[in-house]
Structures are given as structure tokens and as C-alpha cells.
Amino acid sequence: MAKKQKKNSGGTPATVALTEAGTAFTVHAYEHDPASPSYGEEAAEALGVSPGRVFKTLVADVDGELTVAVVPVAGQLDLKALASAVGGKRAAMADPAAAERTTGYVRGGISPLGQRKRLRTVLDASASEHATICVSAGRRGLEVELSPADLAALTSAVVAPIGRA
């Protein structure tokens, strides 16, 4: 029997997916500043967490297929490494409107979990250096903290070195 989220609990498709999977996680909410230049760095600062433990969810187009890349906010996505990790030849950042439409989330709040259409996912190998990491819980100002192994399992992610400093 699936656990129901209370309406005022801040439930998102990501937190619902985690609850239904029986995965241990913690939700962290903070006041999002629309003027902030970086959603991920804003989250790290607001939560008092190292930017190396807060991961951003980026959507790229790898040989015509949308692919999710989960990398630390402290670095950047290496598009060549992403393409290589999934056996592709060429990767480019996806059109933001296509990313939003496909995932069901808005830019700055795209979660690797609970997407409208489940996309192929690659998690940066640096995640395994941490007991827990934070990723978007599905809206700006809301992060979910969970183990990298649980995130990889729930998203069927390939774990590969796709981030660079």
C-alpha cells in the first residue's frame, strides 16, 4: 500500500516516488531567491552543505536522446564524458523547454526522480565519495538528501566520471 503525502507536506513527484519505493530520505526546504544566479549554489549555501555534496540535474541531448546528468554544483558537466558514458558520440545541452516538457519539472527544479518520462540517467562518480548527497526534490527551494546508491538504484543510473571542476 502506497503512503499518501499530506497536501501541505510539500509532496512532489520526486518525494512521492521516494516514499513509494520505501527509500530513506530527508527533505530540506529553503527560501528560493529568484535573483540567485545559480540554483545549486544557492541550495548549498542555504542548507549549509558543501557544494560538492549538492548535485544539479541537467538534461542533455545525446545523439538525439534526452539524457539526465547529475553532477556536483561545484563543477560543470563534461559533455564528451556524458556521451561516452552512455555509448554515444555527441552530446549538447537540451532545449530548456524540451527538458521541462519531458521531465514535468521547471528549470532550476528538475529532479532526477519522479520525472514525467523516465530518462536515461548518469550520476557523476564523485557522488560515491559521500554518505548522502542532495538533489532537487522537484521544485526550486526544495532539496532531497539520500544516499548516492539509492539514487543510482531508483533512476537505474550509470555511474561515471562526467563532472569536471
Short mmCIF file of N, CA and C in Angstrom, two decimals:
data_model
loop_
_atom_site.label_atom_id
_atom_site.label_comp_id
_atom_site.label_asym_id
_atom_site.label_seq_id
_atom_site.Cartn_x
_atom_site.Cartn_y
_atom_site.Cartn_z
N MET A 1 0.84 -1.18 0.00
CA MET A 1 0.00 0.00 0.00
C MET A 1 0.89 1.24 0.00
N ALA A 2 0.67 2.14 -0.95
CA ALA A 2 1.48 3.36 -1.05
C ALA A 2 1.11 4.34 0.05
N LYS A 3 2.12 4.99 0.56
CA LYS A 3 1.88 6.02 1.58
C LYS A 3 1.41 7.28 0.87
N LYS A 4 0.42 7.93 1.45
CA LYS A 4 -0.08 9.17 0.85
C LYS A 4 0.63 10.36 1.47
N GLN A 5 0.94 11.33 0.64
CA GLN A 5 1.53 12.57 1.11
C GLN A 5 0.40 13.49 1.56
N LYS A 6 0.61 14.20 2.65
CA LYS A 6 -0.36 15.22 3.05
C LYS A 6 -0.21 16.38 2.09
N LYS A 7 -1.33 17.04 1.79
CA LYS A 7 -1.30 18.15 0.85
C LYS A 7 -0.29 19.23 1.26
N ASN A 8 -0.16 19.51 2.53
CA ASN A 8 0.73 20.58 2.96
C ASN A 8 2.15 20.09 3.23
N SER A 9 2.45 18.85 2.90
CA SER A 9 3.78 18.30 3.20
C SER A 9 4.82 18.66 2.15
N GLY A 10 4.40 19.36 1.09
CA GLY A 10 5.37 19.72 0.05
C GLY A 10 5.65 18.55 -0.87
N GLY A 11 4.73 17.59 -0.97
CA GLY A 11 4.93 16.43 -1.81
C GLY A 11 5.09 16.82 -3.27
N THR A 12 6.09 16.23 -3.90
CA THR A 12 6.34 16.41 -5.33
C THR A 12 6.41 15.02 -5.93
N PRO A 13 6.38 14.89 -7.25
CA PRO A 13 6.54 13.55 -7.82
C PRO A 13 7.82 12.86 -7.33
N ALA A 14 8.88 13.63 -7.08
CA ALA A 14 10.14 13.05 -6.60
C ALA A 14 9.97 12.47 -5.19
N THR A 15 9.37 13.23 -4.28
CA THR A 15 9.22 12.73 -2.91
C THR A 15 8.20 11.61 -2.84
N VAL A 16 7.19 11.67 -3.70
CA VAL A 16 6.22 10.57 -3.76
C VAL A 16 6.91 9.29 -4.23
N ALA A 17 7.77 9.41 -5.25
CA ALA A 17 8.49 8.23 -5.77
C ALA A 17 9.39 7.64 -4.69
N LEU A 18 10.06 8.50 -3.93
CA LEU A 18 10.93 8.02 -2.84
C LEU A 18 10.12 7.32 -1.76
N THR A 19 9.00 7.91 -1.39
CA THR A 19 8.14 7.32 -0.36
C THR A 19 7.60 5.97 -0.81
N GLU A 20 7.12 5.92 -2.05
CA GLU A 20 6.56 4.66 -2.57
C GLU A 20 7.62 3.57 -2.68
N ALA A 21 8.87 3.96 -2.92
CA ALA A 21 9.96 2.98 -3.02
C ALA A 21 10.46 2.54 -1.64
N GLY A 22 10.01 3.24 -0.59
CA GLY A 22 10.46 2.90 0.76
C GLY A 22 11.90 3.32 1.02
N THR A 23 12.37 4.33 0.28
CA THR A 23 13.74 4.80 0.38
C THR A 23 13.88 5.82 1.51
N ALA A 24 14.95 5.73 2.27
CA ALA A 24 15.22 6.71 3.32
C ALA A 24 15.69 8.01 2.68
N PHE A 25 15.05 9.12 3.06
CA PHE A 25 15.44 10.43 2.53
C PHE A 25 15.00 11.51 3.50
N THR A 26 15.62 12.67 3.34
CA THR A 26 15.28 13.84 4.14
C THR A 26 15.00 14.99 3.18
N VAL A 27 13.91 15.71 3.41
CA VAL A 27 13.58 16.87 2.60
C VAL A 27 14.10 18.12 3.29
N HIS A 28 14.75 18.99 2.52
CA HIS A 28 15.25 20.26 3.02
C HIS A 28 14.62 21.38 2.20
N ALA A 29 13.89 22.26 2.88
CA ALA A 29 13.28 23.40 2.20
C ALA A 29 14.03 24.67 2.57
N TYR A 30 14.08 25.60 1.64
CA TYR A 30 14.69 26.90 1.89
C TYR A 30 13.98 27.92 1.03
N GLU A 31 14.13 29.18 1.39
CA GLU A 31 13.51 30.26 0.64
C GLU A 31 14.32 30.54 -0.61
N HIS A 32 13.73 30.24 -1.77
CA HIS A 32 14.42 30.45 -3.05
C HIS A 32 14.41 31.93 -3.41
N ASP A 33 15.56 32.46 -3.80
CA ASP A 33 15.68 33.84 -4.25
C ASP A 33 15.70 33.85 -5.78
N PRO A 34 14.65 34.37 -6.42
CA PRO A 34 14.60 34.38 -7.89
C PRO A 34 15.78 35.11 -8.55
N ALA A 35 16.47 35.97 -7.80
CA ALA A 35 17.60 36.71 -8.35
C ALA A 35 18.91 35.93 -8.27
N SER A 36 18.89 34.77 -7.63
CA SER A 36 20.11 33.99 -7.47
C SER A 36 20.63 33.51 -8.82
N PRO A 37 21.93 33.70 -9.09
CA PRO A 37 22.48 33.30 -10.40
C PRO A 37 22.66 31.79 -10.56
N SER A 38 22.70 31.04 -9.45
CA SER A 38 22.90 29.60 -9.53
C SER A 38 21.99 28.89 -8.54
N TYR A 39 21.05 28.11 -9.05
CA TYR A 39 20.13 27.38 -8.18
C TYR A 39 20.87 26.44 -7.24
N GLY A 40 21.85 25.72 -7.76
CA GLY A 40 22.58 24.74 -6.97
C GLY A 40 23.43 25.36 -5.89
N GLU A 41 24.16 26.42 -6.24
CA GLU A 41 24.99 27.08 -5.23
C GLU A 41 24.13 27.74 -4.17
N GLU A 42 22.97 28.26 -4.59
CA GLU A 42 22.02 28.84 -3.63
C GLU A 42 21.57 27.77 -2.65
N ALA A 43 21.26 26.58 -3.16
CA ALA A 43 20.82 25.47 -2.29
C ALA A 43 21.91 25.09 -1.30
N ALA A 44 23.14 24.95 -1.78
CA ALA A 44 24.25 24.57 -0.91
C ALA A 44 24.42 25.58 0.22
N GLU A 45 24.40 26.85 -0.14
CA GLU A 45 24.57 27.90 0.86
C GLU A 45 23.40 27.91 1.86
N ALA A 46 22.18 27.83 1.35
CA ALA A 46 21.00 27.87 2.22
C ALA A 46 20.96 26.68 3.18
N LEU A 47 21.44 25.53 2.73
CA LEU A 47 21.40 24.32 3.56
C LEU A 47 22.66 24.15 4.40
N GLY A 48 23.68 24.98 4.14
CA GLY A 48 24.92 24.85 4.88
C GLY A 48 25.66 23.56 4.55
N VAL A 49 25.55 23.15 3.29
CA VAL A 49 26.15 21.90 2.83
C VAL A 49 27.23 22.23 1.80
N SER A 50 28.30 21.46 1.78
CA SER A 50 29.37 21.66 0.81
C SER A 50 28.81 21.55 -0.62
N PRO A 51 29.21 22.46 -1.53
CA PRO A 51 28.75 22.37 -2.91
C PRO A 51 29.15 21.05 -3.59
N GLY A 52 30.11 20.34 -3.02
CA GLY A 52 30.47 19.03 -3.56
C GLY A 52 29.47 17.94 -3.23
N ARG A 53 28.57 18.21 -2.26
CA ARG A 53 27.54 17.25 -1.88
C ARG A 53 26.16 17.59 -2.45
N VAL A 54 26.04 18.76 -3.06
CA VAL A 54 24.78 19.16 -3.68
C VAL A 54 24.95 18.95 -5.18
N PHE A 55 24.04 18.18 -5.77
CA PHE A 55 24.15 17.83 -7.18
C PHE A 55 23.03 18.46 -7.98
N LYS A 56 23.39 18.97 -9.16
CA LYS A 56 22.41 19.56 -10.05
C LYS A 56 21.99 18.53 -11.08
N THR A 57 20.76 18.67 -11.53
CA THR A 57 20.21 17.78 -12.54
C THR A 57 20.16 18.54 -13.86
N LEU A 58 20.93 18.08 -14.83
CA LEU A 58 20.98 18.72 -16.14
C LEU A 58 20.43 17.75 -17.18
N VAL A 59 19.76 18.29 -18.17
CA VAL A 59 19.24 17.45 -19.25
C VAL A 59 20.01 17.78 -20.52
N ALA A 60 20.57 16.75 -21.11
CA ALA A 60 21.35 16.90 -22.34
C ALA A 60 20.73 16.04 -23.44
N ASP A 61 21.10 16.36 -24.65
CA ASP A 61 20.69 15.59 -25.81
C ASP A 61 21.92 14.80 -26.26
N VAL A 62 21.84 13.48 -26.15
CA VAL A 62 22.95 12.63 -26.58
C VAL A 62 22.48 11.86 -27.82
N ASP A 63 23.03 12.20 -28.94
CA ASP A 63 22.68 11.56 -30.22
C ASP A 63 21.17 11.50 -30.43
N GLY A 64 20.48 12.60 -30.08
CA GLY A 64 19.04 12.68 -30.31
C GLY A 64 18.18 12.13 -29.18
N GLU A 65 18.77 11.66 -28.10
CA GLU A 65 18.01 11.13 -26.97
C GLU A 65 18.28 11.96 -25.72
N LEU A 66 17.19 12.44 -25.09
CA LEU A 66 17.37 13.21 -23.87
C LEU A 66 17.94 12.31 -22.77
N THR A 67 18.92 12.84 -22.07
CA THR A 67 19.66 12.10 -21.05
C THR A 67 19.87 13.02 -19.86
N VAL A 68 19.68 12.48 -18.66
CA VAL A 68 19.87 13.25 -17.44
C VAL A 68 21.30 13.06 -16.93
N ALA A 69 21.93 14.17 -16.57
CA ALA A 69 23.26 14.15 -15.97
C ALA A 69 23.14 14.75 -14.57
N VAL A 70 23.65 14.05 -13.57
CA VAL A 70 23.59 14.53 -12.19
C VAL A 70 25.03 14.76 -11.74
N VAL A 71 25.39 16.05 -11.59
CA VAL A 71 26.77 16.44 -11.29
C VAL A 71 26.81 17.43 -10.13
N PRO A 72 27.95 17.51 -9.43
CA PRO A 72 28.05 18.46 -8.31
C PRO A 72 27.88 19.90 -8.79
N VAL A 73 27.21 20.73 -7.96
CA VAL A 73 27.02 22.13 -8.33
C VAL A 73 28.36 22.87 -8.33
N ALA A 74 29.36 22.31 -7.66
CA ALA A 74 30.68 22.94 -7.59
C ALA A 74 31.44 22.84 -8.91
N GLY A 75 30.97 22.04 -9.83
CA GLY A 75 31.68 21.85 -11.09
C GLY A 75 30.77 22.01 -12.29
N GLN A 76 31.22 21.42 -13.39
CA GLN A 76 30.48 21.50 -14.65
C GLN A 76 30.32 20.11 -15.23
N LEU A 77 29.39 20.00 -16.16
CA LEU A 77 29.18 18.75 -16.87
C LEU A 77 30.16 18.68 -18.04
N ASP A 78 30.83 17.54 -18.17
CA ASP A 78 31.70 17.27 -19.31
C ASP A 78 30.85 16.52 -20.33
N LEU A 79 30.42 17.23 -21.37
CA LEU A 79 29.50 16.65 -22.35
C LEU A 79 30.11 15.46 -23.09
N LYS A 80 31.40 15.50 -23.39
CA LYS A 80 32.04 14.37 -24.06
C LYS A 80 32.03 13.14 -23.16
N ALA A 81 32.29 13.33 -21.86
CA ALA A 81 32.28 12.21 -20.92
C ALA A 81 30.87 11.65 -20.77
N LEU A 82 29.86 12.53 -20.79
CA LEU A 82 28.48 12.07 -20.72
C LEU A 82 28.13 11.19 -21.92
N ALA A 83 28.46 11.66 -23.11
CA ALA A 83 28.18 10.88 -24.32
C ALA A 83 28.87 9.53 -24.24
N SER A 84 30.12 9.53 -23.83
CA SER A 84 30.88 8.30 -23.71
C SER A 84 30.26 7.34 -22.70
N ALA A 85 29.77 7.87 -21.58
CA ALA A 85 29.20 7.03 -20.51
C ALA A 85 27.98 6.24 -20.97
N VAL A 86 27.27 6.77 -21.97
CA VAL A 86 26.07 6.07 -22.45
C VAL A 86 26.28 5.50 -23.86
N GLY A 87 27.53 5.43 -24.29
CA GLY A 87 27.82 4.84 -25.59
C GLY A 87 27.46 5.73 -26.76
N GLY A 88 27.35 7.04 -26.51
CA GLY A 88 27.00 7.98 -27.57
C GLY A 88 28.22 8.63 -28.17
N LYS A 89 27.97 9.40 -29.23
CA LYS A 89 29.06 10.09 -29.91
C LYS A 89 29.08 11.58 -29.59
N ARG A 90 27.90 12.19 -29.49
CA ARG A 90 27.83 13.64 -29.36
C ARG A 90 26.77 14.03 -28.35
N ALA A 91 27.10 14.99 -27.48
CA ALA A 91 26.15 15.49 -26.50
C ALA A 91 26.13 17.01 -26.52
N ALA A 92 24.95 17.57 -26.30
CA ALA A 92 24.77 19.02 -26.18
C ALA A 92 23.67 19.24 -25.15
N MET A 93 23.67 20.39 -24.53
CA MET A 93 22.61 20.68 -23.58
C MET A 93 21.27 20.68 -24.32
N ALA A 94 20.26 20.13 -23.67
CA ALA A 94 18.93 20.05 -24.27
C ALA A 94 18.25 21.41 -24.26
N ASP A 95 17.31 21.59 -25.16
CA ASP A 95 16.49 22.78 -25.17
C ASP A 95 15.73 22.83 -23.84
N PRO A 96 15.80 23.95 -23.10
CA PRO A 96 15.14 24.02 -21.79
C PRO A 96 13.64 23.68 -21.84
N ALA A 97 12.95 24.12 -22.87
CA ALA A 97 11.52 23.82 -22.98
C ALA A 97 11.28 22.32 -23.14
N ALA A 98 12.13 21.65 -23.92
CA ALA A 98 12.00 20.20 -24.10
C ALA A 98 12.31 19.48 -22.79
N ALA A 99 13.31 19.97 -22.04
CA ALA A 99 13.65 19.36 -20.75
C ALA A 99 12.48 19.49 -19.78
N GLU A 100 11.87 20.67 -19.72
CA GLU A 100 10.74 20.88 -18.82
C GLU A 100 9.54 20.03 -19.22
N ARG A 101 9.24 20.02 -20.51
CA ARG A 101 8.09 19.26 -21.02
C ARG A 101 8.26 17.77 -20.75
N THR A 102 9.46 17.25 -20.98
CA THR A 102 9.71 15.82 -20.84
C THR A 102 9.76 15.37 -19.38
N THR A 103 10.38 16.18 -18.53
CA THR A 103 10.52 15.78 -17.12
C THR A 103 9.31 16.13 -16.29
N GLY A 104 8.56 17.16 -16.69
CA GLY A 104 7.43 17.62 -15.90
C GLY A 104 7.83 18.60 -14.81
N TYR A 105 9.08 19.02 -14.82
CA TYR A 105 9.59 19.97 -13.82
C TYR A 105 10.04 21.25 -14.51
N VAL A 106 10.14 22.35 -13.72
CA VAL A 106 10.65 23.60 -14.26
C VAL A 106 12.15 23.68 -14.06
N ARG A 107 12.81 24.43 -14.95
CA ARG A 107 14.26 24.63 -14.86
C ARG A 107 14.61 25.17 -13.48
N GLY A 108 15.66 24.62 -12.89
CA GLY A 108 16.03 25.01 -11.53
C GLY A 108 15.35 24.14 -10.50
N GLY A 109 14.42 23.31 -10.95
CA GLY A 109 13.71 22.41 -10.05
C GLY A 109 13.59 21.01 -10.63
N ILE A 110 14.36 20.72 -11.68
CA ILE A 110 14.30 19.40 -12.30
C ILE A 110 14.97 18.40 -11.37
N SER A 111 14.23 17.36 -11.05
CA SER A 111 14.74 16.29 -10.19
C SER A 111 15.07 15.07 -11.04
N PRO A 112 16.07 14.29 -10.64
CA PRO A 112 16.33 13.04 -11.35
C PRO A 112 15.27 11.98 -11.02
N LEU A 113 14.42 12.27 -10.04
CA LEU A 113 13.41 11.32 -9.57
C LEU A 113 12.00 11.78 -9.95
N GLY A 114 11.11 10.84 -10.21
CA GLY A 114 9.70 11.16 -10.43
C GLY A 114 9.42 11.95 -11.68
N GLN A 115 10.23 11.77 -12.71
CA GLN A 115 10.03 12.50 -13.95
C GLN A 115 8.81 11.98 -14.71
N ARG A 116 8.18 12.87 -15.46
CA ARG A 116 7.01 12.50 -16.26
C ARG A 116 7.36 11.35 -17.20
N LYS A 117 8.50 11.48 -17.89
CA LYS A 117 9.01 10.41 -18.74
C LYS A 117 10.38 10.05 -18.19
N ARG A 118 10.56 8.81 -17.79
CA ARG A 118 11.83 8.40 -17.21
C ARG A 118 12.93 8.45 -18.27
N LEU A 119 13.95 9.24 -17.99
CA LEU A 119 15.05 9.40 -18.93
C LEU A 119 16.27 8.62 -18.47
N ARG A 120 17.09 8.24 -19.42
CA ARG A 120 18.37 7.61 -19.13
C ARG A 120 19.14 8.58 -18.25
N THR A 121 19.79 8.06 -17.20
CA THR A 121 20.44 8.91 -16.20
C THR A 121 21.88 8.49 -15.97
N VAL A 122 22.76 9.49 -15.81
CA VAL A 122 24.16 9.25 -15.47
C VAL A 122 24.47 10.08 -14.23
N LEU A 123 24.98 9.42 -13.20
CA LEU A 123 25.36 10.06 -11.95
C LEU A 123 26.88 10.18 -11.90
N ASP A 124 27.37 11.38 -11.60
CA ASP A 124 28.82 11.57 -11.53
C ASP A 124 29.41 10.67 -10.45
N ALA A 125 30.54 10.06 -10.76
CA ALA A 125 31.21 9.12 -9.86
C ALA A 125 31.59 9.74 -8.52
N SER A 126 31.76 11.05 -8.47
CA SER A 126 32.14 11.70 -7.20
C SER A 126 31.05 11.55 -6.14
N ALA A 127 29.83 11.24 -6.54
CA ALA A 127 28.75 11.06 -5.56
C ALA A 127 29.08 9.96 -4.57
N SER A 128 29.80 8.93 -5.03
CA SER A 128 30.10 7.79 -4.16
C SER A 128 31.08 8.13 -3.06
N GLU A 129 31.67 9.33 -3.10
CA GLU A 129 32.58 9.77 -2.04
C GLU A 129 31.82 10.23 -0.80
N HIS A 130 30.51 10.34 -0.90
CA HIS A 130 29.68 10.89 0.19
C HIS A 130 28.66 9.86 0.68
N ALA A 131 28.37 9.90 1.98
CA ALA A 131 27.34 9.02 2.54
C ALA A 131 25.97 9.42 2.00
N THR A 132 25.74 10.74 1.89
CA THR A 132 24.49 11.25 1.32
C THR A 132 24.81 12.44 0.43
N ILE A 133 23.92 12.66 -0.54
CA ILE A 133 24.01 13.82 -1.41
C ILE A 133 22.63 14.47 -1.47
N CYS A 134 22.60 15.71 -1.93
CA CYS A 134 21.34 16.42 -2.09
C CYS A 134 21.08 16.65 -3.58
N VAL A 135 19.83 16.42 -3.99
CA VAL A 135 19.41 16.72 -5.35
C VAL A 135 18.06 17.43 -5.26
N SER A 136 17.65 18.05 -6.35
CA SER A 136 16.37 18.74 -6.34
C SER A 136 15.24 17.77 -6.03
N ALA A 137 14.32 18.23 -5.21
CA ALA A 137 13.15 17.42 -4.86
C ALA A 137 11.99 17.72 -5.81
N GLY A 138 12.24 18.54 -6.82
CA GLY A 138 11.20 18.76 -7.82
C GLY A 138 10.65 20.16 -7.90
N ARG A 139 11.20 21.06 -7.10
CA ARG A 139 10.84 22.47 -7.26
C ARG A 139 11.94 23.32 -6.64
N ARG A 140 12.01 24.55 -7.11
CA ARG A 140 13.02 25.48 -6.59
C ARG A 140 12.78 25.69 -5.10
N GLY A 141 13.86 25.60 -4.32
CA GLY A 141 13.74 25.79 -2.89
C GLY A 141 13.46 24.51 -2.12
N LEU A 142 13.55 23.37 -2.79
CA LEU A 142 13.29 22.09 -2.13
C LEU A 142 14.31 21.06 -2.61
N GLU A 143 15.08 20.54 -1.66
CA GLU A 143 16.10 19.53 -1.96
C GLU A 143 15.77 18.26 -1.19
N VAL A 144 16.22 17.13 -1.73
CA VAL A 144 16.07 15.86 -1.04
C VAL A 144 17.47 15.29 -0.83
N GLU A 145 17.71 14.78 0.37
CA GLU A 145 19.00 14.19 0.71
C GLU A 145 18.82 12.68 0.80
N LEU A 146 19.67 11.95 0.11
CA LEU A 146 19.60 10.49 0.10
C LEU A 146 20.97 9.92 -0.23
N SER A 147 21.11 8.61 -0.10
CA SER A 147 22.40 8.00 -0.41
C SER A 147 22.57 7.94 -1.93
N PRO A 148 23.81 8.10 -2.39
CA PRO A 148 24.06 8.01 -3.84
C PRO A 148 23.65 6.64 -4.40
N ALA A 149 23.84 5.58 -3.60
CA ALA A 149 23.47 4.24 -4.06
C ALA A 149 21.96 4.15 -4.29
N ASP A 150 21.17 4.74 -3.39
CA ASP A 150 19.71 4.74 -3.56
C ASP A 150 19.31 5.53 -4.79
N LEU A 151 19.95 6.69 -4.99
CA LEU A 151 19.63 7.50 -6.18
C LEU A 151 19.95 6.72 -7.44
N ALA A 152 21.11 6.09 -7.48
CA ALA A 152 21.50 5.31 -8.66
C ALA A 152 20.53 4.16 -8.90
N ALA A 153 20.12 3.49 -7.83
CA ALA A 153 19.20 2.35 -7.98
C ALA A 153 17.83 2.81 -8.48
N LEU A 154 17.31 3.88 -7.90
CA LEU A 154 15.96 4.34 -8.26
C LEU A 154 15.89 4.90 -9.68
N THR A 155 16.99 5.42 -10.18
CA THR A 155 17.00 6.00 -11.53
C THR A 155 17.65 5.08 -12.56
N SER A 156 18.09 3.90 -12.12
CA SER A 156 18.84 2.98 -12.98
C SER A 156 20.02 3.70 -13.63
N ALA A 157 20.68 4.54 -12.84
CA ALA A 157 21.76 5.38 -13.37
C ALA A 157 23.04 4.61 -13.65
N VAL A 158 23.72 5.08 -14.67
CA VAL A 158 25.09 4.68 -14.93
C VAL A 158 25.92 5.62 -14.04
N VAL A 159 26.89 5.09 -13.34
CA VAL A 159 27.77 5.94 -12.52
C VAL A 159 29.10 6.05 -13.27
N ALA A 160 29.45 7.31 -13.59
CA ALA A 160 30.65 7.55 -14.40
C ALA A 160 31.21 8.93 -14.10
N PRO A 161 32.49 9.15 -14.37
CA PRO A 161 33.08 10.48 -14.14
C PRO A 161 32.68 11.45 -15.25
N ILE A 162 31.57 12.17 -15.02
CA ILE A 162 31.05 13.09 -16.05
C ILE A 162 31.17 14.56 -15.64
N GLY A 163 31.65 14.81 -14.42
CA GLY A 163 31.80 16.19 -13.96
C GLY A 163 33.26 16.62 -14.05
N ARG A 164 33.45 17.92 -14.13
CA ARG A 164 34.80 18.47 -14.08
C ARG A 164 34.78 19.74 -13.23
N ALA A 165 35.90 20.02 -12.61
CA ALA A 165 35.98 21.17 -11.69
C ALA A 165 35.97 22.48 -12.45
#
